[in-house]
Structures are given as structure tokens and as C-alpha cells.
mmCIF file of C-alpha atoms in Angstrom:
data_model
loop_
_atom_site.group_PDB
_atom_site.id
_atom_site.type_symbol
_atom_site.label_atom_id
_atom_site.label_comp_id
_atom_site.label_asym_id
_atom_site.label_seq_id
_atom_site.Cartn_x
_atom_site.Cartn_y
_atom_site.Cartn_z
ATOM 1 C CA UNK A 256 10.651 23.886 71.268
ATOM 2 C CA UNK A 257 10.291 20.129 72.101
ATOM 3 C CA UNK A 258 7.616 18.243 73.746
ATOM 4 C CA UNK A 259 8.296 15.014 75.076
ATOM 5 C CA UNK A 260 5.020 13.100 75.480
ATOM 6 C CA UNK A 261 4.846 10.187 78.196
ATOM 7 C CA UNK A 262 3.881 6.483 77.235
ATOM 8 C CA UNK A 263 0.203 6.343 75.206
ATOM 9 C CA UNK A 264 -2.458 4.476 77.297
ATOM 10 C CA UNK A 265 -3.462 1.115 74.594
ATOM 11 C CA UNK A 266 -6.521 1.242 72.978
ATOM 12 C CA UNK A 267 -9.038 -1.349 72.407
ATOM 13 C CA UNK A 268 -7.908 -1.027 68.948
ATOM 14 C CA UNK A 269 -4.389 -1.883 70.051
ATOM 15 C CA UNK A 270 -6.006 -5.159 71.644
ATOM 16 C CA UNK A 271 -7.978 -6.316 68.800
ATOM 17 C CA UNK A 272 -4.772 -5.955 66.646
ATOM 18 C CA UNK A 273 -2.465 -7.684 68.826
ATOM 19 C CA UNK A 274 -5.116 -10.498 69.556
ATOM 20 C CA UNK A 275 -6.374 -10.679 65.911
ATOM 21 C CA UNK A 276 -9.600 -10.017 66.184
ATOM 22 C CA UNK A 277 -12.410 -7.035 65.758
ATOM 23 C CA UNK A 278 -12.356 -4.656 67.938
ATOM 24 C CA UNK A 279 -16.470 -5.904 68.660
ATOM 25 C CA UNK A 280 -14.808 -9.300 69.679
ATOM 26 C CA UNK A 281 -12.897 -7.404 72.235
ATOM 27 C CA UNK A 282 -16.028 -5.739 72.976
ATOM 28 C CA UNK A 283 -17.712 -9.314 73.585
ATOM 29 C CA UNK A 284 -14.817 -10.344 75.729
ATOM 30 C CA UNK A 285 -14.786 -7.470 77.906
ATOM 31 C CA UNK A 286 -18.362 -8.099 78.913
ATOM 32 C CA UNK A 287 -17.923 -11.661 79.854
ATOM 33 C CA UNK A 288 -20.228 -12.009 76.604
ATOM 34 C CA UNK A 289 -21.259 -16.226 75.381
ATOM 35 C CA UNK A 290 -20.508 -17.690 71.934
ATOM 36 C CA UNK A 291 -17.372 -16.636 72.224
ATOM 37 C CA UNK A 292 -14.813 -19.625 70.958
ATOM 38 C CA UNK A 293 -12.053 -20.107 73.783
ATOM 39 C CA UNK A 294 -9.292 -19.698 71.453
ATOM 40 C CA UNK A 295 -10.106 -16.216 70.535
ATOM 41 C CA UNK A 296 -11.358 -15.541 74.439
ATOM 42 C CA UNK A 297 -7.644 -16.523 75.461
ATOM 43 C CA UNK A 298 -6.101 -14.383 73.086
ATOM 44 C CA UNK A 299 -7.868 -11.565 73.648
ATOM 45 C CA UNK A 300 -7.318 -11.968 77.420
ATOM 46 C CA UNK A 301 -3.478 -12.311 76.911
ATOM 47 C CA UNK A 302 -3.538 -9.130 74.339
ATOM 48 C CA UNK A 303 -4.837 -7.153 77.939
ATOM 49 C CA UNK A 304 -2.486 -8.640 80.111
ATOM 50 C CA UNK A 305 0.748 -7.883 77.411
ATOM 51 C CA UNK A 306 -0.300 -4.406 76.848
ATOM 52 C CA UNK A 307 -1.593 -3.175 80.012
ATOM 53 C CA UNK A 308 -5.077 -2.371 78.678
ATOM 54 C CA UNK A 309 -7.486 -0.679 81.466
ATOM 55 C CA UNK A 310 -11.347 -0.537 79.713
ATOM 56 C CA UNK A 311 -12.488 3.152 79.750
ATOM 57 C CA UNK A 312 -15.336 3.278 82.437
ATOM 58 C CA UNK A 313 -17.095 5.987 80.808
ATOM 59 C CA UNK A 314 -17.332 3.988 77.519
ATOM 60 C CA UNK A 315 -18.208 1.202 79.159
ATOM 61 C CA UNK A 316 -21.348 3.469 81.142
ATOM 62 C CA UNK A 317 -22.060 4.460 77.642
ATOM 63 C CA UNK A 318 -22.062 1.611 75.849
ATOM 64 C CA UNK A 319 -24.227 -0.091 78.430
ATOM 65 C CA UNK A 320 -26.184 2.967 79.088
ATOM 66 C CA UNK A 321 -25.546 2.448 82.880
ATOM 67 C CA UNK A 322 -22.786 4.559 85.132
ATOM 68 C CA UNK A 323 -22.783 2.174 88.532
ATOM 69 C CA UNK A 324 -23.170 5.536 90.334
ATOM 70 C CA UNK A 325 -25.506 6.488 92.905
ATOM 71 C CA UNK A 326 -25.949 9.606 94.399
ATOM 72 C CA UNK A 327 -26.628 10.289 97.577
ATOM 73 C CA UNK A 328 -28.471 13.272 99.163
ATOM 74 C CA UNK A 329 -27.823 14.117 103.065
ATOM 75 C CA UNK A 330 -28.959 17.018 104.826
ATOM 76 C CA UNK A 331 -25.980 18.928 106.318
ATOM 77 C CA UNK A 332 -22.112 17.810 106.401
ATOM 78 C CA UNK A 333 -22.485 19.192 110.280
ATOM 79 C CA UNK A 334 -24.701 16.763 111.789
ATOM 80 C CA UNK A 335 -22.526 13.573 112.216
ATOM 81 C CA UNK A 336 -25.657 11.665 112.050
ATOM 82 C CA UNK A 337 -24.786 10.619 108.153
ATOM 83 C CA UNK A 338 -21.230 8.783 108.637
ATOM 84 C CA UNK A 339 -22.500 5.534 109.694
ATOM 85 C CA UNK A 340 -25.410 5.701 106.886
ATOM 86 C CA UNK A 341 -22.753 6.114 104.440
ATOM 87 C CA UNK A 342 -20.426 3.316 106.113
ATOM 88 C CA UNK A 343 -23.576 0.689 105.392
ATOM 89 C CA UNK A 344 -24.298 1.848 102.401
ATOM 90 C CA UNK A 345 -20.696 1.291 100.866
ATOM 91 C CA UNK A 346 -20.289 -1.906 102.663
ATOM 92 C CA UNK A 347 -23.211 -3.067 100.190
ATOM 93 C CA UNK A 348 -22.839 -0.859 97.044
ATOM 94 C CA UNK A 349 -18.766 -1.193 96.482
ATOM 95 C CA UNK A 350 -18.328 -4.758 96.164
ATOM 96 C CA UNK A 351 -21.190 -5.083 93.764
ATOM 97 C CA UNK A 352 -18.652 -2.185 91.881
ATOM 98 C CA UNK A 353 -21.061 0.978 92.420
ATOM 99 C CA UNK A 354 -19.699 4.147 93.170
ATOM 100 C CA UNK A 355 -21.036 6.817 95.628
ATOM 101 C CA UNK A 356 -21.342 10.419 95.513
ATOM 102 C CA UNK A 357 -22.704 12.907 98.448
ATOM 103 C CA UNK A 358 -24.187 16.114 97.990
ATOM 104 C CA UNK A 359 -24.959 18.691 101.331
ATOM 105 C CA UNK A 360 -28.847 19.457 100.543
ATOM 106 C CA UNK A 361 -27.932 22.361 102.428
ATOM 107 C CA UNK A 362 -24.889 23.570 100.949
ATOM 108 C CA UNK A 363 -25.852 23.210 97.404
ATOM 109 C CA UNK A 364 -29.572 25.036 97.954
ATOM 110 C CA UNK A 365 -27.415 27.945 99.477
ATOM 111 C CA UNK A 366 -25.093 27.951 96.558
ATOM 112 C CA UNK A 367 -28.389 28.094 94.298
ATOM 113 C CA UNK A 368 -28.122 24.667 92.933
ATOM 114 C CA UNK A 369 -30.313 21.848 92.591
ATOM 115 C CA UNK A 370 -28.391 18.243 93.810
ATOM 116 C CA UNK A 371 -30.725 16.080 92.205
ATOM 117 C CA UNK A 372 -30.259 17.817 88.510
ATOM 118 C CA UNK A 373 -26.717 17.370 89.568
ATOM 119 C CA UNK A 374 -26.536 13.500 90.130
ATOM 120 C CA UNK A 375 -29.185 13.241 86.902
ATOM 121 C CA UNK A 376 -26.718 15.322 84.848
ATOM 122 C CA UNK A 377 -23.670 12.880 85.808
ATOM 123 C CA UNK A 378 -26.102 9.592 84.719
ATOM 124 C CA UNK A 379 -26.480 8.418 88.213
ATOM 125 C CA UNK A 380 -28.349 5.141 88.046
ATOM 126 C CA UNK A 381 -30.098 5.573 91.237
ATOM 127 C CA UNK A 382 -30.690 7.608 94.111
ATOM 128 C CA UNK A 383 -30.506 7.728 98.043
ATOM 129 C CA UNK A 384 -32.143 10.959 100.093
ATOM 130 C CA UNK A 385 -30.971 10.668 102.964
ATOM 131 C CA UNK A 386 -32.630 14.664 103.496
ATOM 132 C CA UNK A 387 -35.690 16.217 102.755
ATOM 133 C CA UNK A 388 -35.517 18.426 99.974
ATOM 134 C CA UNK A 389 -38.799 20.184 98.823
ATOM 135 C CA UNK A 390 -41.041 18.091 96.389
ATOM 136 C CA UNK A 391 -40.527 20.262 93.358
ATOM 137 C CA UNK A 392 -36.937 18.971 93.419
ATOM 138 C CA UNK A 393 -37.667 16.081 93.011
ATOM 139 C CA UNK A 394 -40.922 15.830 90.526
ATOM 140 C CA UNK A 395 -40.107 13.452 87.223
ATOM 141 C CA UNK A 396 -37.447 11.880 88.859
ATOM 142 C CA UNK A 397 -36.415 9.168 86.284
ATOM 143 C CA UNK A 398 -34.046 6.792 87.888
ATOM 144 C CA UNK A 399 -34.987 4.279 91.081
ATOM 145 C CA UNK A 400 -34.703 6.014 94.267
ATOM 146 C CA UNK A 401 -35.135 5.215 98.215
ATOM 147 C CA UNK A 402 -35.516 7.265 101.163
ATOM 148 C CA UNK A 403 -33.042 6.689 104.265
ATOM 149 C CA UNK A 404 -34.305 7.606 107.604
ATOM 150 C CA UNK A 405 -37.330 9.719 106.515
ATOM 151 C CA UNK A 406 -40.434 8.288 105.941
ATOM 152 C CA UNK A 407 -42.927 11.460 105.551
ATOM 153 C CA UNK A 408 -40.763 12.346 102.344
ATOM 154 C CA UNK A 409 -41.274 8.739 101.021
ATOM 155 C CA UNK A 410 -45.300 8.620 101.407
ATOM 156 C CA UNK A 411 -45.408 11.979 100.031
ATOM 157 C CA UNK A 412 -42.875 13.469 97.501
ATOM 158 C CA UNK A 413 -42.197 10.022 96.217
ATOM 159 C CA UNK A 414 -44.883 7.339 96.726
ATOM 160 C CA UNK A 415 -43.247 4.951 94.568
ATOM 161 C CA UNK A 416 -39.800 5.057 96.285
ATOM 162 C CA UNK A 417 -38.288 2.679 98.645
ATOM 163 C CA UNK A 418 -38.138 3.179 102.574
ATOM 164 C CA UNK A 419 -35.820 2.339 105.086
ATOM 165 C CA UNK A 420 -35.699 4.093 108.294
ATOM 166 C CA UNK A 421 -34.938 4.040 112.099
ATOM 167 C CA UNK A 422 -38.480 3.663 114.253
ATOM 168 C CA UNK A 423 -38.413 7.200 115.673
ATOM 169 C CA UNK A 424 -41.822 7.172 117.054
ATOM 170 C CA UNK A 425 -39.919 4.137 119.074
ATOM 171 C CA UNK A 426 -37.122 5.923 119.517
ATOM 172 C CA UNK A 427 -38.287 8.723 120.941
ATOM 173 C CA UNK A 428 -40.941 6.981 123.187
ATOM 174 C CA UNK A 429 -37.500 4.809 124.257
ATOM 175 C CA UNK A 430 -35.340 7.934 125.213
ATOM 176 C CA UNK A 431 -38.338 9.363 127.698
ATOM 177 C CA UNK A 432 -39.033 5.846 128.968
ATOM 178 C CA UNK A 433 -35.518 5.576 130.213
ATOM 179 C CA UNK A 434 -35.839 9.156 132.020
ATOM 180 C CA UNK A 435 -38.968 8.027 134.004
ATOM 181 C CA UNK A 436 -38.130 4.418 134.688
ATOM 182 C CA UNK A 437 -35.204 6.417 136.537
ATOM 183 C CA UNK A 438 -37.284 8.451 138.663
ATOM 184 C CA UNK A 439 -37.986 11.555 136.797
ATOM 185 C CA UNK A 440 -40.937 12.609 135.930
ATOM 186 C CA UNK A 441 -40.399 16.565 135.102
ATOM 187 C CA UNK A 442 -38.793 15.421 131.638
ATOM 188 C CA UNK A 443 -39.148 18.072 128.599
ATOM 189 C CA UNK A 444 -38.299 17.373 124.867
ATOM 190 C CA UNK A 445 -36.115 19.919 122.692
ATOM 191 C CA UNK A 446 -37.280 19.327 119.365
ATOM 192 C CA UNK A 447 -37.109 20.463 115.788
ATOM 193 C CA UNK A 448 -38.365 20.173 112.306
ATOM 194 C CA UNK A 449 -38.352 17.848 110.112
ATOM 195 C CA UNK A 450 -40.059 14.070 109.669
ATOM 196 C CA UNK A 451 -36.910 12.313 112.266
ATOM 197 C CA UNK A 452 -37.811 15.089 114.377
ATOM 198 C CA UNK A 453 -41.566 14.810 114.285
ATOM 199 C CA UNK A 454 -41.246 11.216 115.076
ATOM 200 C CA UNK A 455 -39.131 11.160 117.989
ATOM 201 C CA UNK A 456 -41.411 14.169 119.658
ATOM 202 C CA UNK A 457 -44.600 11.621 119.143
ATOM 203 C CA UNK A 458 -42.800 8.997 120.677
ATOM 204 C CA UNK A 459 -41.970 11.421 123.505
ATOM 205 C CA UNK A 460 -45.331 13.076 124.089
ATOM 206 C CA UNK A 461 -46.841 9.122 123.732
ATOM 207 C CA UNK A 462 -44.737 8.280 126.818
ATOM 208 C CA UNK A 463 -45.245 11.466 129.022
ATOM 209 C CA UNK A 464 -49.248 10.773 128.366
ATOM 210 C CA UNK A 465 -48.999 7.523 129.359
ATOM 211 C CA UNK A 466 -47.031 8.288 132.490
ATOM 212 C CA UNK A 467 -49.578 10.533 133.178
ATOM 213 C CA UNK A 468 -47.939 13.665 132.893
ATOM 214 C CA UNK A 469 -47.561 17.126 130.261
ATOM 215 C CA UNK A 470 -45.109 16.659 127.847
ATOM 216 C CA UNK A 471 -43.493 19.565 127.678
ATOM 217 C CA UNK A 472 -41.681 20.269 123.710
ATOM 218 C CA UNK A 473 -39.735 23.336 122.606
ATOM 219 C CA UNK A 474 -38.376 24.190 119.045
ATOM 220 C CA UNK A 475 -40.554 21.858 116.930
ATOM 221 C CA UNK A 476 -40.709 24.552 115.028
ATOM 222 C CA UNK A 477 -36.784 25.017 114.363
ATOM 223 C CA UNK A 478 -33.449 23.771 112.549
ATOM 224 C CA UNK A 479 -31.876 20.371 114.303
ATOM 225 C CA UNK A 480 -28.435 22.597 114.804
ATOM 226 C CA UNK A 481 -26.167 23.121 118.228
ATOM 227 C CA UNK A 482 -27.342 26.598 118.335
ATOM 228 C CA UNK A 483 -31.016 25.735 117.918
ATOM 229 C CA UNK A 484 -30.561 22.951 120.941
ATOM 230 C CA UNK A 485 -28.883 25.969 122.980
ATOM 231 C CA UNK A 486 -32.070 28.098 122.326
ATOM 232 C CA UNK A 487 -34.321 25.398 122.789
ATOM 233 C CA UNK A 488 -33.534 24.186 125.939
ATOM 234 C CA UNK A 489 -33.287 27.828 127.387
ATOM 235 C CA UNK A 490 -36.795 28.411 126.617
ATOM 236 C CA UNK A 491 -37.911 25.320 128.594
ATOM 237 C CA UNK A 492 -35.598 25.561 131.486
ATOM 238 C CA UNK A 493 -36.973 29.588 131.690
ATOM 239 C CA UNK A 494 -40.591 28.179 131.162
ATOM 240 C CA UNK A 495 -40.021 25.376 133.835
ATOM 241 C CA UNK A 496 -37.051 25.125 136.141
ATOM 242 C CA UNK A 497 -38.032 22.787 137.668
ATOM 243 C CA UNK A 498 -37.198 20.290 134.924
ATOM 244 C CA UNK A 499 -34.582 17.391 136.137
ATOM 245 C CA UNK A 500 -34.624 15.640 132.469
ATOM 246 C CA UNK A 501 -34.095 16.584 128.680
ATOM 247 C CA UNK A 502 -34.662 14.020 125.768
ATOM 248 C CA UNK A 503 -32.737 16.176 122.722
ATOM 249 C CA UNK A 504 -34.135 15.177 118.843
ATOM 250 C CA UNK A 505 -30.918 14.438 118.095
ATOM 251 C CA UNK A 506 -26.873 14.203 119.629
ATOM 252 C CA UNK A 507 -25.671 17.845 117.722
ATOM 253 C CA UNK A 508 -28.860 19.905 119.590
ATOM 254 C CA UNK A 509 -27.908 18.270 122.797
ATOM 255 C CA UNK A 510 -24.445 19.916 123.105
ATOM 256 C CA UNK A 511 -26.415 23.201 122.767
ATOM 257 C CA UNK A 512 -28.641 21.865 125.743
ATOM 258 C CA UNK A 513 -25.824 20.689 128.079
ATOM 259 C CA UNK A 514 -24.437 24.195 127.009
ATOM 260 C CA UNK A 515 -27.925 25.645 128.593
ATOM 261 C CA UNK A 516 -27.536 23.625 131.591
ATOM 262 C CA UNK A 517 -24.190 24.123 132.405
ATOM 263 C CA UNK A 518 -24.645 28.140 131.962
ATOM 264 C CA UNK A 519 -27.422 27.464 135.052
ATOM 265 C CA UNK A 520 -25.276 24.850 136.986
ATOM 266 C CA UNK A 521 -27.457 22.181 135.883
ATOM 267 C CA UNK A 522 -24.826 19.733 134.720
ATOM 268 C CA UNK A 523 -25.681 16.066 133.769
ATOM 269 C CA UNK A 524 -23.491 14.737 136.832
ATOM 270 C CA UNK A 525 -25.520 16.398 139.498
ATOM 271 C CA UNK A 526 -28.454 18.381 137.385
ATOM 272 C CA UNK A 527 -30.841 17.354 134.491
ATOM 273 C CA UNK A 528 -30.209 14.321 133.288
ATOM 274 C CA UNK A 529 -30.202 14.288 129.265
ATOM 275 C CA UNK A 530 -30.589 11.627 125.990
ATOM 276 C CA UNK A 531 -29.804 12.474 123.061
ATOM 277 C CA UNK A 532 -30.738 10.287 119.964
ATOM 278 C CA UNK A 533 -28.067 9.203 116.914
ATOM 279 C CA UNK A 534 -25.616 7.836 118.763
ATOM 280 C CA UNK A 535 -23.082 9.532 116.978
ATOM 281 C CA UNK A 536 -19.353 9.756 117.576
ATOM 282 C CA UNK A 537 -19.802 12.863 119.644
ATOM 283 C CA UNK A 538 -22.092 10.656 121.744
ATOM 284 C CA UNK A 539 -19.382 8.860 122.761
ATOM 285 C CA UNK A 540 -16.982 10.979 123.750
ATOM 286 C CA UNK A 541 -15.682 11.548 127.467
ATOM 287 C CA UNK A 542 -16.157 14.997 127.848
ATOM 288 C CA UNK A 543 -19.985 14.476 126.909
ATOM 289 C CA UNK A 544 -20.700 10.704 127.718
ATOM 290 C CA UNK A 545 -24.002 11.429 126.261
ATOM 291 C CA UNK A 546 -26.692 8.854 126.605
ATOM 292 C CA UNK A 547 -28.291 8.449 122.981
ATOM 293 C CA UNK A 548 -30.774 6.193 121.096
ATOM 294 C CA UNK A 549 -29.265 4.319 118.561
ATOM 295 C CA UNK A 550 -30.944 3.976 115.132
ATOM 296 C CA UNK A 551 -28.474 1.752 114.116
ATOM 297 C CA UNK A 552 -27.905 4.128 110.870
ATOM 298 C CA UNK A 553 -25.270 1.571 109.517
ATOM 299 C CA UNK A 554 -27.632 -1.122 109.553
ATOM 300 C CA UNK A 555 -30.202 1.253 107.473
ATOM 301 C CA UNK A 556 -27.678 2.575 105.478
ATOM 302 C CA UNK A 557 -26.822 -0.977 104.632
ATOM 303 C CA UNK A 558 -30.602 -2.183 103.902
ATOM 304 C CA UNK A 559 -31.052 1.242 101.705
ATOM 305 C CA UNK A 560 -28.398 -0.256 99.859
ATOM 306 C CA UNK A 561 -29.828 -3.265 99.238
ATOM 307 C CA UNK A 562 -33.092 -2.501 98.814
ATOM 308 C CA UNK A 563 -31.659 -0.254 96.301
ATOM 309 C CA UNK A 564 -29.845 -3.013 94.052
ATOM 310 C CA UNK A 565 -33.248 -5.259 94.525
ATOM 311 C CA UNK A 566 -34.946 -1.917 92.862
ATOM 312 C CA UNK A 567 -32.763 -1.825 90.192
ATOM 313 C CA UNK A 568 -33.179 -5.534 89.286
ATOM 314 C CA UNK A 569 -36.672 -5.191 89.342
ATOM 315 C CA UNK A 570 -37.855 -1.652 88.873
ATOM 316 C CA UNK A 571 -41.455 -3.087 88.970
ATOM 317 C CA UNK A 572 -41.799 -4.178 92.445
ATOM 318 C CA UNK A 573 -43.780 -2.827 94.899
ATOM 319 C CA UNK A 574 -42.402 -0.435 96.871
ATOM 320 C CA UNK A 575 -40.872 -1.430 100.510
ATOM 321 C CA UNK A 576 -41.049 -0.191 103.596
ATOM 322 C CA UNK A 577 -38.115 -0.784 106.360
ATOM 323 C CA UNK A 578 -38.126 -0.112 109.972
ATOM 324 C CA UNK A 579 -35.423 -1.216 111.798
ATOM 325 C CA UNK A 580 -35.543 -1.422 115.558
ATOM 326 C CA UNK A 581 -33.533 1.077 117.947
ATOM 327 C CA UNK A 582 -31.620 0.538 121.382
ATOM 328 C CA UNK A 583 -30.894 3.022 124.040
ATOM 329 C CA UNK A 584 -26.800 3.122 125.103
ATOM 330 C CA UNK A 585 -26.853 4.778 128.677
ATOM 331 C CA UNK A 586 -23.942 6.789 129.595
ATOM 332 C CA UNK A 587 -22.866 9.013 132.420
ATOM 333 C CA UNK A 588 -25.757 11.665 130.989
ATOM 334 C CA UNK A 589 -28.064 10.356 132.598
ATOM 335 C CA UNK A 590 -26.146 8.012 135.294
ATOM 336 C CA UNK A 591 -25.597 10.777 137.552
ATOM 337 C CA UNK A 592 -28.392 13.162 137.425
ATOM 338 C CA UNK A 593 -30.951 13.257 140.606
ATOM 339 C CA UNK A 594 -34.163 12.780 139.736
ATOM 340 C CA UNK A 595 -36.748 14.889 141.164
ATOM 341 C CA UNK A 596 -39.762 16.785 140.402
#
């Protein structure tokens, strides 16, 4: 039987031979090293360049006890919410030549396994939760690490880490604004758990109260998925029909809500008016034309990022806190609804 084996990738051994040199000198070169005479430099440079030579990026992590990975830890691959986060934090970490990985908190619990051993077991340098795992998971925790977009798992789990997070107390107090600057004043919330969540139903309630009037919250107590927005908003249009106006936690449990409204005949267009909050692609699409608060998650995704390099220059600092401001973008949601109540 013959094998026939395909060209042999060079070595660094193969470099220092062809240049003349140690195989340390190429080491030197390849890390942009000084006191390194420009004679050698050159021919080391023009050994790569002849043979083709590609430096091993696990070596390299190795040798400099560093991978240029981070990890990154969102909450469920089903809740668009994460795609701009991720688009701001690339636009940061890949030209400073990190890498990013994403693990589904969800999907990985369910499969009975840990992401954050995970990215600690493939040398991640650092770490971005964009989730809220439980605090055991994340107890001795040995590489920098900041929070995107929840803040209660920043002051407690990890009091050292970083911050950098939409203002949903704002947010939320935004969304209801909007409703009763409009005229309506029988506005209810459809909520859910988690610290987002809890934010955006303060900023809610905060608004009603001022206004003068109940706030009126159902599933606080829930997941942040279509279905739970469906259920949700059932229980409050049962509990009060009267309502003409919906802020949703977030853009995914508002489809279940317009779902609930348009099984009663309460569509946005001539019904309950509705905001959702993310701003997501679904958001924007014609069919929905949802009205949402924007968190402007590629503009946090982007500071994470970059409060996450600062971290790893100076893993001494104190650690930061971000808010970053949200707008409201008003579609045909809650254009068309009469208010009333």
C-alpha cells in the first residue's frame, strides 16, 4: 500500500536553519523582541517569507502564557437581544487580534455543563457574562471579567468585575412615559425575571406612581420567552380589560402579547397600544412595527470590550461602572392605538 503525504507545513526549525540563526533568535524575531541586530532581523524575516512559515498560535498562547480569547456568556441563542452586543464587542476585540467564543447559559446548564469551566479549560484570558448564571458558577474565577447589561450580577456574584449596562430603570420609566404622554393612562407592564427585567418594571411602576395611577405588572415572576409574554399579557388583559397600553420587558415577550391581543381583537392599529424594549431586529420588522427602547446594546457591547482590554492592562484598577443612556424608536405599535381608559 502507498501513502502519498501532501507538502510538510515549515517549522521554526526550518527558519532558523535557512536564516542561520537559533531557533530562540527566531523566537525573538517573532515577538517583535529589541537587541536584535538588523542583519539577522532581515534574514530571519526573509527565511518566513521564502518558506511560507505561519507561527503556531497555540505555541505562541503557550509560550506567552496568554490565548487572546475571551469567552463570552449570553443567556439564550433565542432572544435576539445578544447580536448587536456581540457586533460591539468584535468591533473592539478583533482588531486588537482577540478571538471570541459564545456559550448559551441555557443550553449548556440543560446539557449538564458548566460554560465558565469550559472557557477556563480552553485558557480564555478574560470573560464577558452577558447572562446571569448562579454565583456558585462563578466563585474563584481567576481571569478578568465584566458584566454586560446586568448590573445585580456585578454588585453581587462578582464585586470586583467590570460593569457596563443599558439604564433600565430609564428605560423602562421611558417606554411608560411614551404611553401616557399619548393619552393613555390604563397602561400595564408584562414582566419577568431577571436583573434587565427588574429594572425596566421599576422604571415602569416609577412612572405610573408619578402619573398618579396603579401600575399594574404581570409575570415578574417568569422566563423573558414568547410564550411567557403570551401568558403574561392574558393574565392582565383577563384581570383588567380595560387596559389600552402594554410596555413588554423585552421585544421576544411582546410577540406573545400582540399574540394575546390579537386573539381578543385588540390589535396595535386600533387596540392596545404596545413597547417593547431591545430594539431588536424583530422590532423592526413590518409585520410587527414594534415600538421598542433602545439600549443601544452595540454601543455596550463595544464599551464591555474596552473596558475589558483596560482590565487586562491593569488588572488592579478599580472596578467601573457603565451606564449608557437609552432612546425610545416609535413605530406603528403604538402610532395607531386609541387611547382611552
Amino acid at each position: 500500500m502507498v501513502t502519498r503525504e501532501g507538502p510538510t507545513r515549515p517549522t521554526i526549525y526550518d527558519v532558523a536553519q535557512r536564516a542561520g540563526v537559533s531557533k530562540s533568535l527566531v523566537s525573538l524575531v517573532l515577538r517583535d523582541a529589541p537587541h536584535v541586530s538588523p542583519a539577522r532581523r532581515q534574514a530571519v524575516l526573509e527565511a518566513i517569507a521564502e518558506l511560507g512559515y505561519r507561527p503556531s498560535s497555540a505555541a505562541s498562547a503557550l509560550a506567552s502564557q496568554q490565548t487572546r480569547a475571551v469567552g463570552v456568556l449570553i443567556d439564550d441563542f433565542r432572544n435576539p437581544w445578544f447580536v448587536e452586543l456581540l457586533a460591539g464587542l468584535r468591533s473592539v476585540l478583533d482588531p486588537a487580534g482577540y478571538t471570541v467564543s459564545v456559550a448559551d447559559f441555557q443550553l449548556d446548564t440543560a446539557s449538564g455543563r458548566n460554560p465558565v469551566d469550559g472557557f477556563l479549560a480552553q485558557h480564555a484570558d478574560a470573560l464577558v457574562l452577558a447572562a446571569e448564571p448562579p454565583a456558585e458558577l462563578l466563585e474563584n474565577v481567576p481571569v478578568p471579567v465584566v458584566v454586560a447589561g446586568t448590573r445585580e450580577l456585578g454588585a453581587q456574584a462578582l464585586p470586583t468585575a467590570d460593569v457596563v449596562a443599558g439604564d433600565d430603570d430609564r428605560g423602562g420609566e421611558l417606554a411608560t412615559r411614551h404611553l401616557l404622554d399619548v393619552g393613555h393612562t390604563a397602561v400595564g407592564h408584562v414582566s419577568g425575571r431577571g436583573g434587565p427585567a427588574a429594572h425596566r418594571r421599576r422604571g415602569y411602576e416609577r412612572a405610573m406612581r408619578h402619573a398618579g395611577l396603579e401600575p399594574l405588572v404581570a409575570g415578574a415572576g417568569g422566563e423573558t420567552s414568547e410564550e411567557n409574554g403570551y401568558t403574561a399579557a392574558t393574565e392582565l388583559l383577563a384581570g383588567h380589560p380595560g387596559l389600552t397600553g402594554l410596555v413588554v420587558a423585552n421585544d421576544v415577550m411582546a410577540v406573545g402579547a400582540l399574540a394575546a391581543l390579537d386573539e381578543r381583537g385588540l390589535t396595535a392599529s386600533g387596540g392596545t397600544a404596545v413597547v417593547g424594549y431591545d430594539n431588536s431586529p424583530l422590532a423592526a420588522y413590518r409585520h410587527l412595527a414594534l415600538t421598542s427602547v433602545d439600549p443601544h446594546n452595540r454601543e455596550i457591547g463595544a464599551e464591555a470590550a474596552r473596558t475589558l482590554l483596560a482590565r487586562l492592562r491593569n488588572t488592579d484598577a478599580e472596578p467601573r461602572r457603565y451606564l449608557v443612556e437609552p432612546s425610545l424608536v416609535v413605530r406603528a405599535s403604538t402610532r395607531g392605538a386609541t387611547a382611552q381608559g
